[in-house]
Short mmCIF file of C-alpha atoms in Angstrom, two decimals:
data_model
loop_
_atom_site.label_atom_id
_atom_site.label_comp_id
_atom_site.label_asym_id
_atom_site.label_seq_id
_atom_site.Cartn_x
_atom_site.Cartn_y
_atom_site.Cartn_z
CA MET A 129 0.00 0.00 0.00
CA THR A 130 1.40 3.39 -0.95
CA SER A 131 0.49 6.85 0.24
CA GLU A 132 -0.88 7.63 -3.24
CA HIS A 133 -4.22 6.22 -2.11
CA PHE A 134 -4.84 9.19 0.14
CA ARG A 135 -2.66 11.83 -1.45
CA SER A 136 -4.45 12.08 -4.79
CA PRO A 137 -7.67 10.72 -6.25
CA HIS A 138 -7.77 8.87 -9.54
CA ARG A 139 -11.36 9.90 -10.23
CA GLY A 140 -13.44 12.93 -9.38
CA ASP A 141 -16.86 12.85 -11.02
CA GLN A 142 -19.67 12.88 -8.48
CA ASN A 143 -22.70 10.65 -8.52
CA PHE A 144 -25.79 11.54 -6.51
CA MET A 145 -28.68 9.98 -8.42
CA PRO A 146 -29.30 6.93 -10.63
CA SER A 147 -27.37 7.06 -13.89
CA ALA A 148 -29.87 4.84 -15.70
CA PRO A 149 -33.68 4.74 -15.97
CA VAL A 150 -35.52 3.70 -12.82
CA ARG A 151 -37.69 0.63 -13.31
CA ALA A 152 -41.42 1.04 -12.96
CA ASP A 153 -41.58 -1.47 -10.12
CA ALA A 154 -38.80 0.13 -8.08
CA ALA A 155 -39.39 0.89 -4.39
CA LYS A 156 -43.15 0.71 -4.48
CA GLY A 157 -44.80 2.79 -1.81
CA PRO A 158 -47.93 4.69 -0.82
CA GLY A 159 -46.76 8.10 -1.91
CA PRO A 160 -48.55 10.75 -3.98
CA ALA A 161 -48.28 9.89 -7.70
CA LEU A 162 -48.57 12.59 -10.35
CA ASP A 163 -51.03 12.33 -13.21
CA ASP A 164 -49.41 10.66 -16.25
CA GLU A 165 -49.84 13.73 -18.41
CA VAL A 166 -48.35 16.02 -15.77
CA TYR A 167 -45.48 13.59 -15.27
CA ALA A 168 -44.76 13.43 -19.01
CA GLY A 169 -44.75 17.21 -19.18
CA LEU A 170 -42.25 17.45 -16.35
CA GLN A 171 -39.96 14.93 -18.04
CA LYS A 172 -40.04 16.88 -21.29
CA SER A 173 -39.35 20.17 -19.55
CA ALA A 174 -36.52 18.67 -17.51
CA ARG A 175 -34.78 17.38 -20.63
CA GLU A 176 -35.22 20.65 -22.50
CA HIS A 177 -34.60 23.26 -19.81
CA LEU A 178 -33.26 22.01 -16.48
CA TRP A 179 -29.48 21.97 -16.08
CA MET A 180 -28.93 19.66 -13.12
CA HIS A 181 -25.89 19.86 -10.89
CA PHE A 182 -23.00 17.37 -11.21
CA THR A 183 -25.11 15.39 -13.67
CA ARG A 184 -24.37 13.39 -16.79
CA HIS A 185 -27.35 14.49 -18.82
CA SER A 186 -26.78 11.80 -21.41
CA SER A 187 -27.86 9.32 -18.73
CA TYR A 188 -31.43 10.46 -19.30
CA ASP A 189 -31.48 10.34 -23.10
CA HIS A 190 -33.54 7.16 -22.96
CA GLY A 191 -34.85 7.15 -19.41
CA ASP A 192 -36.74 9.25 -16.90
CA VAL A 193 -35.23 11.87 -14.68
CA PRO A 194 -36.07 10.96 -11.05
CA VAL A 195 -38.52 13.57 -9.78
CA ILE A 196 -38.98 13.82 -6.01
CA VAL A 197 -42.29 15.39 -4.98
CA LYS A 198 -42.66 14.87 -1.24
CA GLY A 199 -40.78 14.21 1.98
CA GLU A 200 -42.09 12.89 5.25
CA GLY A 201 -39.94 12.03 8.25
CA ALA A 202 -36.96 10.00 7.05
CA TYR A 203 -38.53 9.22 3.66
CA ILE A 204 -38.92 10.89 0.27
CA TYR A 205 -41.39 10.05 -2.50
CA ASP A 206 -41.03 10.32 -6.25
CA ALA A 207 -43.58 11.37 -8.85
CA LYS A 208 -44.70 7.78 -9.36
CA GLY A 209 -45.50 7.32 -5.68
CA ARG A 210 -42.43 5.24 -4.83
CA ARG A 211 -40.91 5.64 -1.37
CA TYR A 212 -37.21 5.87 -0.54
CA LEU A 213 -35.36 6.03 2.76
CA ASP A 214 -33.41 9.28 2.66
CA ALA A 215 -30.11 7.87 3.88
CA LEU A 216 -28.20 10.99 2.80
CA ALA A 217 -30.42 13.61 4.49
CA GLY A 218 -30.86 15.15 1.05
CA LEU A 219 -27.21 16.17 0.86
CA PHE A 220 -26.07 16.05 4.51
CA VAL A 221 -28.76 18.68 5.16
CA SER A 222 -32.13 17.40 6.44
CA GLN A 223 -31.19 16.98 10.09
CA LEU A 224 -34.78 17.00 11.37
CA GLY A 225 -36.26 15.06 8.48
CA HIS A 226 -38.98 16.11 6.09
CA GLY A 227 -42.41 17.62 6.65
CA ARG A 228 -41.66 19.73 9.72
CA THR A 229 -44.60 22.12 9.67
CA GLU A 230 -43.07 24.24 12.44
CA LEU A 231 -40.27 25.25 10.11
CA ALA A 232 -42.59 25.95 7.21
CA GLU A 233 -44.76 28.08 9.48
CA ALA A 234 -41.75 30.00 10.78
CA ALA A 235 -40.80 30.83 7.18
CA ALA A 236 -44.32 31.92 6.25
CA LYS A 237 -44.70 34.08 9.36
CA GLN A 238 -41.44 35.88 8.73
CA ALA A 239 -42.17 36.38 5.02
CA ARG A 240 -45.41 38.12 5.96
CA GLU A 241 -43.65 40.46 8.38
CA LEU A 242 -40.38 41.21 6.57
CA ALA A 243 -39.57 39.23 3.45
CA PHE A 244 -36.16 40.74 2.76
CA MET A 245 -33.56 43.05 4.25
CA PRO A 246 -29.82 42.90 3.53
CA LEU A 247 -27.21 43.09 6.27
CA TRP A 248 -25.30 45.83 4.45
CA SER A 249 -25.01 48.38 7.29
CA TYR A 250 -28.48 47.40 8.52
CA ALA A 251 -29.76 44.54 10.66
CA HIS A 252 -32.98 42.76 11.50
CA PRO A 253 -33.93 40.94 14.72
CA ASN A 254 -33.56 37.38 13.42
CA ALA A 255 -30.00 37.95 12.22
CA ILE A 256 -29.04 39.56 15.53
CA GLU A 257 -30.60 36.84 17.66
CA LEU A 258 -29.29 33.97 15.52
CA ALA A 259 -25.77 35.41 15.52
CA GLU A 260 -25.78 35.48 19.32
CA ARG A 261 -27.20 31.97 19.52
CA VAL A 262 -24.67 30.50 17.09
CA ALA A 263 -21.81 32.29 18.85
CA ASN A 264 -22.94 30.82 22.16
CA TYR A 265 -22.83 27.33 20.65
CA ALA A 266 -19.37 27.88 19.16
CA PRO A 267 -16.21 26.98 21.10
CA GLY A 268 -13.93 29.46 22.84
CA ASN A 269 -14.06 33.08 21.72
CA LEU A 270 -15.58 32.52 18.29
CA ASN A 271 -18.12 35.25 18.85
CA ARG A 272 -18.51 36.93 15.45
CA VAL A 273 -20.97 35.46 12.91
CA PHE A 274 -20.92 36.49 9.24
CA PHE A 275 -23.94 35.07 7.40
CA THR A 276 -23.81 33.73 3.84
CA SER A 277 -26.21 31.92 1.54
CA GLY A 278 -24.43 28.56 1.81
CA GLY A 279 -21.28 26.62 2.53
CA GLY A 280 -19.17 27.57 -0.47
CA GLU A 281 -19.74 31.24 0.29
CA ALA A 282 -18.74 30.62 3.90
CA VAL A 283 -15.43 29.13 2.73
CA GLU A 284 -14.87 32.06 0.37
CA THR A 285 -15.54 34.41 3.27
CA ALA A 286 -13.08 32.65 5.55
CA TRP A 287 -10.26 32.83 3.02
CA LYS A 288 -10.92 36.49 2.23
CA LEU A 289 -11.00 37.31 5.93
CA ALA A 290 -7.70 35.50 6.52
CA LYS A 291 -5.96 37.52 3.82
CA ASN A 292 -7.56 40.80 4.87
CA TYR A 293 -6.74 40.23 8.54
CA PHE A 294 -3.04 39.59 7.99
CA LYS A 295 -2.73 42.69 5.81
CA LEU A 296 -4.23 44.78 8.59
CA VAL A 297 -1.90 43.40 11.26
CA GLY A 298 1.25 43.97 9.23
CA LYS A 299 1.78 40.55 7.67
CA PRO A 300 0.71 41.21 4.05
CA MET A 301 2.63 38.24 2.62
CA LYS A 302 0.40 35.71 4.42
CA HIS A 303 -2.16 34.62 1.83
CA LYS A 304 -1.61 30.92 1.03
CA VAL A 305 -3.91 28.11 2.10
CA ILE A 306 -3.21 24.48 2.97
CA SER A 307 -5.88 21.79 2.70
CA ARG A 308 -5.96 18.01 2.38
CA ALA A 309 -5.88 15.59 -0.53
CA ILE A 310 -9.32 14.58 -1.85
CA ALA A 311 -11.01 17.17 0.40
CA TYR A 312 -14.00 19.06 -0.99
CA HIS A 313 -14.61 22.65 0.12
CA GLY A 314 -16.97 24.02 -2.52
CA THR A 315 -17.37 24.97 -6.17
CA THR A 316 -16.82 28.73 -6.30
CA GLN A 317 -13.42 29.83 -7.63
CA GLY A 318 -11.76 30.27 -4.25
CA ALA A 319 -13.39 27.30 -2.53
CA LEU A 320 -12.67 25.10 -5.54
CA SER A 321 -9.03 26.17 -5.40
CA ILE A 322 -8.88 24.93 -1.81
CA THR A 323 -10.59 21.68 -2.82
CA GLY A 324 -8.18 18.76 -3.19
CA LEU A 325 -9.85 16.97 -6.13
CA PRO A 326 -7.94 17.58 -9.39
CA PRO A 327 -10.61 16.03 -11.65
CA LEU A 328 -13.17 18.56 -10.35
CA LYS A 329 -10.80 21.47 -10.93
CA GLN A 330 -8.95 20.98 -14.19
CA GLN A 331 -11.80 22.07 -16.50
CA PHE A 332 -12.07 25.38 -14.62
CA GLU A 333 -8.41 26.31 -14.39
CA PRO A 334 -6.70 28.64 -13.94
CA LEU A 335 -8.12 28.98 -10.45
CA VAL A 336 -6.99 31.10 -7.51
CA PRO A 337 -3.29 30.36 -6.96
CA SER A 338 -1.42 29.61 -3.73
CA THR A 339 -3.25 26.58 -2.36
CA PHE A 340 -1.38 23.42 -1.35
CA ARG A 341 -2.31 19.89 -0.36
CA VAL A 342 -1.22 17.63 2.51
CA PRO A 343 -2.20 14.01 3.32
CA ASN A 344 -5.66 13.32 4.69
CA THR A 345 -6.49 11.01 7.60
CA ASN A 346 -7.67 7.92 5.70
CA PHE A 347 -6.14 5.30 7.99
CA TYR A 348 -7.37 2.48 5.76
CA ARG A 349 -5.02 3.77 3.04
CA ALA A 350 -2.21 4.95 5.34
CA PRO A 351 1.44 4.29 4.44
CA GLU A 352 2.81 0.85 5.21
CA GLN A 353 4.66 1.93 8.34
CA PHE A 354 1.33 2.50 10.07
CA GLN A 355 -0.37 -0.70 8.87
CA GLY A 356 1.21 -3.22 11.21
CA GLY A 357 -1.72 -3.48 13.59
CA ARG A 358 0.50 -2.41 16.48
CA PRO A 359 -0.75 -0.42 19.47
CA GLY A 360 -0.32 3.24 18.73
CA ASP A 361 -0.30 2.92 14.93
CA LEU A 362 -3.41 5.10 14.57
CA GLU A 363 -2.02 7.81 16.84
CA ALA A 364 1.36 7.71 15.08
CA PHE A 365 -0.35 8.05 11.72
CA GLY A 366 -2.31 11.03 12.99
CA LYS A 367 0.84 12.74 14.25
CA TRP A 368 2.58 12.08 10.94
CA ALA A 369 -0.36 13.48 8.95
CA ALA A 370 -0.49 16.59 11.16
CA ASP A 371 3.26 17.11 10.95
CA GLU A 372 2.97 17.11 7.16
CA ILE A 373 1.12 20.41 7.60
CA ALA A 374 4.19 21.85 9.31
CA VAL A 375 6.35 20.55 6.46
CA ALA A 376 4.11 22.27 3.92
CA ILE A 377 4.21 25.53 5.88
CA GLU A 378 8.01 25.40 6.02
CA ASN A 379 8.23 24.56 2.33
CA GLU A 380 6.09 27.54 1.36
CA GLY A 381 7.53 29.87 3.97
CA PRO A 382 5.69 30.58 7.23
CA ASP A 383 5.45 34.28 6.36
CA THR A 384 3.30 33.44 3.31
CA VAL A 385 0.80 30.91 4.75
CA ALA A 386 -2.46 32.35 6.08
CA ALA A 387 -4.71 29.40 6.87
CA VAL A 388 -5.27 25.66 7.05
CA PHE A 389 -8.74 24.45 6.02
CA LEU A 390 -9.78 21.10 7.49
CA GLU A 391 -13.08 19.26 7.89
CA PRO A 392 -13.46 17.54 11.29
CA VAL A 393 -14.44 14.37 9.42
CA GLN A 394 -13.41 14.66 5.78
CA ASN A 395 -16.30 14.01 3.43
CA ALA A 396 -14.86 13.31 -0.03
CA GLY A 397 -13.22 9.92 -0.23
CA GLY A 398 -15.69 8.48 2.23
CA CYS A 399 -15.66 9.88 5.77
CA PHE A 400 -12.14 10.07 7.20
CA PRO A 401 -12.28 10.63 10.99
CA PRO A 402 -9.31 12.30 12.69
CA PRO A 403 -6.97 10.01 14.65
CA PRO A 404 -6.69 10.74 18.38
CA GLY A 405 -4.52 13.81 18.96
CA TYR A 406 -4.55 14.91 15.33
CA PHE A 407 -6.33 18.22 15.80
CA GLN A 408 -4.41 19.01 18.98
CA ARG A 409 -1.16 18.68 17.02
CA VAL A 410 -2.57 20.77 14.16
CA ARG A 411 -3.54 23.47 16.65
CA GLU A 412 0.02 23.51 18.00
CA ILE A 413 1.44 23.84 14.50
CA CYS A 414 -0.90 26.67 13.58
CA ASP A 415 -0.04 28.53 16.76
CA GLU A 416 3.68 28.06 16.18
CA TYR A 417 3.57 29.54 12.68
CA ASP A 418 0.75 32.08 13.25
CA VAL A 419 -1.49 30.30 10.76
CA LEU A 420 -5.27 30.37 11.12
CA LEU A 421 -7.08 27.05 11.62
CA VAL A 422 -10.40 26.95 9.77
CA SER A 423 -12.77 24.14 10.75
CA ASP A 424 -14.94 23.53 7.69
CA GLU A 425 -18.09 22.17 9.31
CA VAL A 426 -20.54 22.65 6.45
CA ILE A 427 -21.42 18.97 6.86
CA CYS A 428 -20.26 18.16 10.39
CA ALA A 429 -21.98 20.94 12.36
CA PHE A 430 -25.49 21.01 13.81
CA GLY A 431 -25.82 17.51 15.13
CA ARG A 432 -24.26 15.39 12.40
CA LEU A 433 -21.69 14.20 14.94
CA GLY A 434 -23.83 14.74 18.03
CA HIS A 435 -22.69 18.29 18.81
CA MET A 436 -23.60 21.70 17.49
CA PHE A 437 -20.03 21.97 16.28
CA ALA A 438 -17.73 19.04 15.63
CA ALA A 439 -14.69 20.90 16.98
CA GLU A 440 -16.26 20.28 20.39
CA ARG A 441 -16.43 16.54 19.75
CA PHE A 442 -12.73 16.37 18.90
CA GLY A 443 -11.56 18.88 21.51
CA TYR A 444 -9.98 21.71 19.55
CA GLU A 445 -10.63 25.42 19.14
CA PRO A 446 -10.30 26.77 15.58
CA ASP A 447 -9.91 30.41 14.58
CA MET A 448 -12.87 30.17 12.22
CA ILE A 449 -15.73 27.78 11.56
CA THR A 450 -17.59 27.57 8.27
CA CYS A 451 -21.06 26.06 8.38
CA ALA A 452 -24.35 25.78 6.47
CA LYS A 453 -26.71 22.87 5.60
CA GLY A 454 -28.00 21.70 9.00
CA ILE A 455 -28.35 25.21 10.41
CA THR A 456 -31.84 25.25 8.83
CA SER A 457 -32.21 21.51 8.18
CA GLY A 458 -32.58 22.53 4.56
CA TYR A 459 -35.87 24.38 4.95
CA ALA A 460 -34.18 27.58 3.73
CA PRO A 461 -30.68 28.33 2.40
CA LEU A 462 -28.22 29.75 4.93
CA GLY A 463 -24.54 29.53 5.81
CA ALA A 464 -22.13 31.29 8.15
CA MET A 465 -18.51 32.01 8.85
CA ILE A 466 -17.83 32.26 12.59
CA ALA A 467 -14.67 34.12 13.58
CA SER A 468 -12.75 34.68 16.77
CA ASP A 469 -12.69 38.03 18.50
CA ARG A 470 -9.05 38.34 17.44
CA LEU A 471 -10.00 38.35 13.77
CA MET A 472 -12.73 40.94 14.24
CA GLU A 473 -10.61 43.34 16.29
CA PRO A 474 -8.84 45.20 13.42
CA PHE A 475 -12.22 45.99 11.85
CA LEU A 476 -13.57 47.73 14.95
CA HIS A 477 -11.52 50.92 14.58
CA GLY A 478 -11.39 53.96 12.36
CA THR A 479 -12.42 53.57 8.74
CA GLU A 480 -11.73 49.84 8.39
CA SER A 481 -14.42 47.52 7.08
CA PHE A 482 -14.54 44.00 5.67
CA ALA A 483 -15.49 44.84 2.07
CA HIS A 484 -17.38 41.63 1.47
CA GLY A 485 -20.99 40.50 1.51
CA TYR A 486 -23.86 38.65 -0.15
CA THR A 487 -27.34 39.83 -1.08
CA PHE A 488 -29.06 36.91 0.62
CA GLY A 489 -26.63 36.32 3.48
CA GLY A 490 -28.62 36.35 6.72
CA HIS A 491 -31.94 36.50 4.87
CA PRO A 492 -34.83 37.22 7.28
CA VAL A 493 -36.78 34.09 6.29
CA SER A 494 -33.72 31.84 6.46
CA THR A 495 -32.65 33.13 9.86
CA ALA A 496 -36.21 32.72 11.18
CA VAL A 497 -36.16 29.10 10.00
CA ALA A 498 -32.75 28.59 11.62
CA MET A 499 -34.04 29.85 14.97
CA ALA A 500 -37.04 27.51 14.79
CA ASN A 501 -34.76 24.65 13.72
CA LEU A 502 -32.46 25.17 16.71
CA ASP A 503 -35.49 25.40 19.00
CA ILE A 504 -36.45 21.88 17.90
CA PHE A 505 -32.88 20.68 18.38
CA GLU A 506 -33.03 21.75 22.00
CA LYS A 507 -36.63 20.77 22.70
CA GLU A 508 -36.30 17.27 21.24
CA GLY A 509 -32.71 16.64 22.36
CA ILE A 510 -31.47 15.89 18.85
CA ASN A 511 -27.77 15.93 19.73
CA ARG A 512 -28.39 13.65 22.69
CA HIS A 513 -30.30 11.26 20.44
CA VAL A 514 -27.35 11.06 18.03
CA LEU A 515 -24.92 10.38 20.87
CA ASP A 516 -27.22 7.76 22.36
CA THR A 517 -27.74 5.88 19.08
CA GLN A 518 -24.46 6.37 17.21
CA ASP A 519 -22.98 3.13 18.48
CA ALA A 520 -26.01 1.20 17.29
CA PHE A 521 -25.72 2.84 13.87
CA ARG A 522 -22.04 1.89 13.65
CA ALA A 523 -22.69 -1.68 14.81
CA THR A 524 -25.48 -2.13 12.28
CA LEU A 525 -23.34 -0.89 9.39
CA GLU A 526 -20.37 -2.98 10.52
CA LYS A 527 -22.41 -6.11 9.89
CA LEU A 528 -21.62 -5.46 6.23
CA ASN A 529 -17.96 -6.24 6.90
CA ASP A 530 -18.72 -9.90 6.20
CA LEU A 531 -19.28 -9.08 2.52
CA PRO A 532 -16.27 -9.64 0.24
CA ILE A 533 -16.79 -6.31 -1.53
CA VAL A 534 -16.70 -4.24 1.70
CA GLY A 535 -13.21 -3.15 2.64
CA ASP A 536 -13.85 -0.58 5.33
CA VAL A 537 -16.73 0.93 7.29
CA ARG A 538 -15.73 4.26 8.82
CA GLY A 539 -17.21 7.45 10.17
CA GLU A 540 -18.55 9.17 13.27
CA GLY A 541 -22.00 10.05 14.59
CA TYR A 542 -24.53 9.85 11.76
CA PHE A 543 -21.91 10.20 9.01
CA TYR A 544 -20.42 7.07 7.41
CA GLY A 545 -18.60 5.81 4.37
CA ILE A 546 -18.36 2.22 3.18
CA GLU A 547 -15.31 1.64 0.97
CA LEU A 548 -15.67 -1.01 -1.71
CA VAL A 549 -12.73 -3.17 -2.76
CA LYS A 550 -11.90 -5.89 -5.25
CA ASP A 551 -9.80 -7.85 -2.75
CA LYS A 552 -10.25 -7.53 1.03
CA ALA A 553 -6.92 -9.18 1.84
CA THR A 554 -4.82 -6.81 -0.24
CA LYS A 555 -7.19 -3.81 -0.17
CA GLU A 556 -6.97 -3.75 -3.96
CA THR A 557 -9.32 -1.11 -5.33
CA PHE A 558 -11.07 -0.89 -8.70
CA ASN A 559 -9.54 0.69 -11.76
CA ASP A 560 -11.37 3.47 -13.55
CA ALA A 561 -13.26 1.22 -15.94
CA GLU A 562 -14.29 -1.15 -13.16
CA ALA A 563 -15.44 1.70 -10.93
CA GLU A 564 -17.46 3.15 -13.79
CA LYS A 565 -19.16 -0.20 -14.35
CA LEU A 566 -19.70 -0.81 -10.65
CA LEU A 567 -20.93 2.61 -9.54
CA ARG A 568 -22.77 4.00 -12.54
CA GLY A 569 -23.42 0.80 -14.36
CA PHE A 570 -25.05 -0.89 -11.40
CA LEU A 571 -24.85 0.43 -7.83
CA SER A 572 -26.38 3.90 -8.18
CA ARG A 573 -29.41 2.60 -10.02
CA ALA A 574 -29.79 -0.55 -7.92
CA LEU A 575 -29.62 1.26 -4.59
CA PHE A 576 -32.25 3.76 -5.68
CA GLU A 577 -34.46 1.00 -7.06
CA SER A 578 -34.20 -0.83 -3.76
CA GLY A 579 -35.73 2.20 -2.04
CA LEU A 580 -32.50 3.68 -0.64
CA TYR A 581 -31.43 7.21 -1.48
CA CYS A 582 -27.71 7.45 -0.68
CA ARG A 583 -24.56 8.22 -2.59
CA ALA A 584 -22.17 6.08 -4.59
CA ASP A 585 -19.08 8.26 -4.80
CA ASP A 586 -15.79 7.88 -6.67
CA ARG A 587 -13.88 10.93 -5.47
CA GLY A 588 -10.93 8.81 -4.43
CA ASP A 589 -11.64 5.11 -4.00
CA PRO A 590 -15.24 3.89 -4.54
CA VAL A 591 -17.45 4.37 -1.50
CA ILE A 592 -21.09 4.46 -0.48
CA GLN A 593 -21.89 7.38 1.78
CA LEU A 594 -24.61 7.44 4.42
CA SER A 595 -25.78 10.50 6.33
CA PRO A 596 -29.38 9.97 7.44
CA PRO A 597 -31.66 12.48 9.16
CA LEU A 598 -30.81 12.78 12.85
CA ILE A 599 -34.28 11.58 13.84
CA CYS A 600 -33.52 8.07 12.57
CA GLY A 601 -33.45 5.05 14.86
CA GLN A 602 -32.76 1.33 14.80
CA GLU A 603 -35.55 0.52 12.34
CA HIS A 604 -33.96 2.88 9.83
CA PHE A 605 -30.47 1.52 10.50
CA ASP A 606 -31.74 -1.99 9.86
CA GLU A 607 -33.45 -0.94 6.65
CA MET A 608 -30.23 0.65 5.40
CA GLU A 609 -28.18 -2.44 6.23
CA GLN A 610 -30.64 -4.84 4.64
CA LYS A 611 -30.96 -2.88 1.40
CA LEU A 612 -27.22 -2.33 1.18
CA ARG A 613 -26.53 -6.00 1.82
CA SER A 614 -28.89 -7.13 -0.91
CA VAL A 615 -27.51 -4.74 -3.50
CA LEU A 616 -23.83 -5.30 -2.60
CA GLU A 617 -24.26 -9.06 -2.73
CA GLU A 618 -25.64 -8.72 -6.24
CA ALA A 619 -22.87 -6.28 -7.19
CA TRP A 620 -20.24 -8.84 -6.19
CA THR A 621 -21.69 -11.39 -8.60
CA LYS A 622 -21.32 -8.90 -11.45
CA LEU A 623 -17.62 -8.22 -11.00
#
């Protein structure tokens, strides 16, 4: 095993939905079916006008585009009335599940009172109250909340703030960013530059310069020296991976590096948790070189790992947190960059201002939904539920380890990846052609047809990702395991 497996991906196309027509008998359920004429009209319009995200449109030349029309609890329904377990929470978003009337009512009430007001030198009550609430959840002295429309904008904001801050404090050379191999941080020009997935970037180059990659924390694909099964191997690997950040800073020059962007559990590649002590060592390195640590929690915040912020779970205090998705459970778009008092301080004097903003950042309706969402979190003990049931979720998924195609089951909280291999003993992965045949030729379609909405992903080695709504329990875990088992057993026979 070489370190190439976690230093650079050999594929990068994303796959969220079936890449082939869905059979008429797939995932039958009691959902609301559209009239045939209405359905046919939608299909025609979709083919002629809708440009879907990260989608191979040729996949639907001779088949229907899946059209989702309703969500209820942990389930979604398509236009033909078929039911699917939403094992991805939409896209790591629907923390509270679907059909929460309280959130819809909060949006409607706010829209009637004040539908829109920007935060450009003005404020409105929801933005003020939500900023205080989010700051109180955040660790340490991260007390300043800058609202955005989503996660990519939050990452853009964090990088711009890092560069602006160091110019104001007399270190104008500090502008470079370090992130990890295979890590995904967004699609906008700056966020995509920080992303560590070459196949997602090359068609958009040249991007923003001065970003650099270090190894991620995929222990399953760690270098040979950490694969002996000895006590302390995991911790030693974590220290090595963290120290590679210091090497990168030294190689680029400490006076030129502004920030390190890291997800608490890295998403792309299939859920890489941090080894024990990893973030503590990273914090030491950042302090030593005066480099800002940005915790990109667009996925991991708001209960995904059983805490409002994942930095709390792993015991470190970043300089900034980027977040989005679960802050509203997807009922309205909203993101945020949360900064320490230190980073705000230069902007509190004289004529200085952070010349940055978004029209819809901190939208009145979105912030009203976020407040109602967090009310439910507290009232229903959502984080406690995740912590109480996470071991059962892990144990249920680990049953799949008896399948010859399953190489590794890894993750934290309600956030898991299942890596698929050709040979368990050697950890041999699939080549590009095999992965194409496995993921798009069979798995994506078969999983959806079985009634399971999840994600077959090939950013790195082939994985299936699971991130269910935080309201799920053992019956949902069992359903996921059973459907996955059936489909993976069939997949193995097709190799």
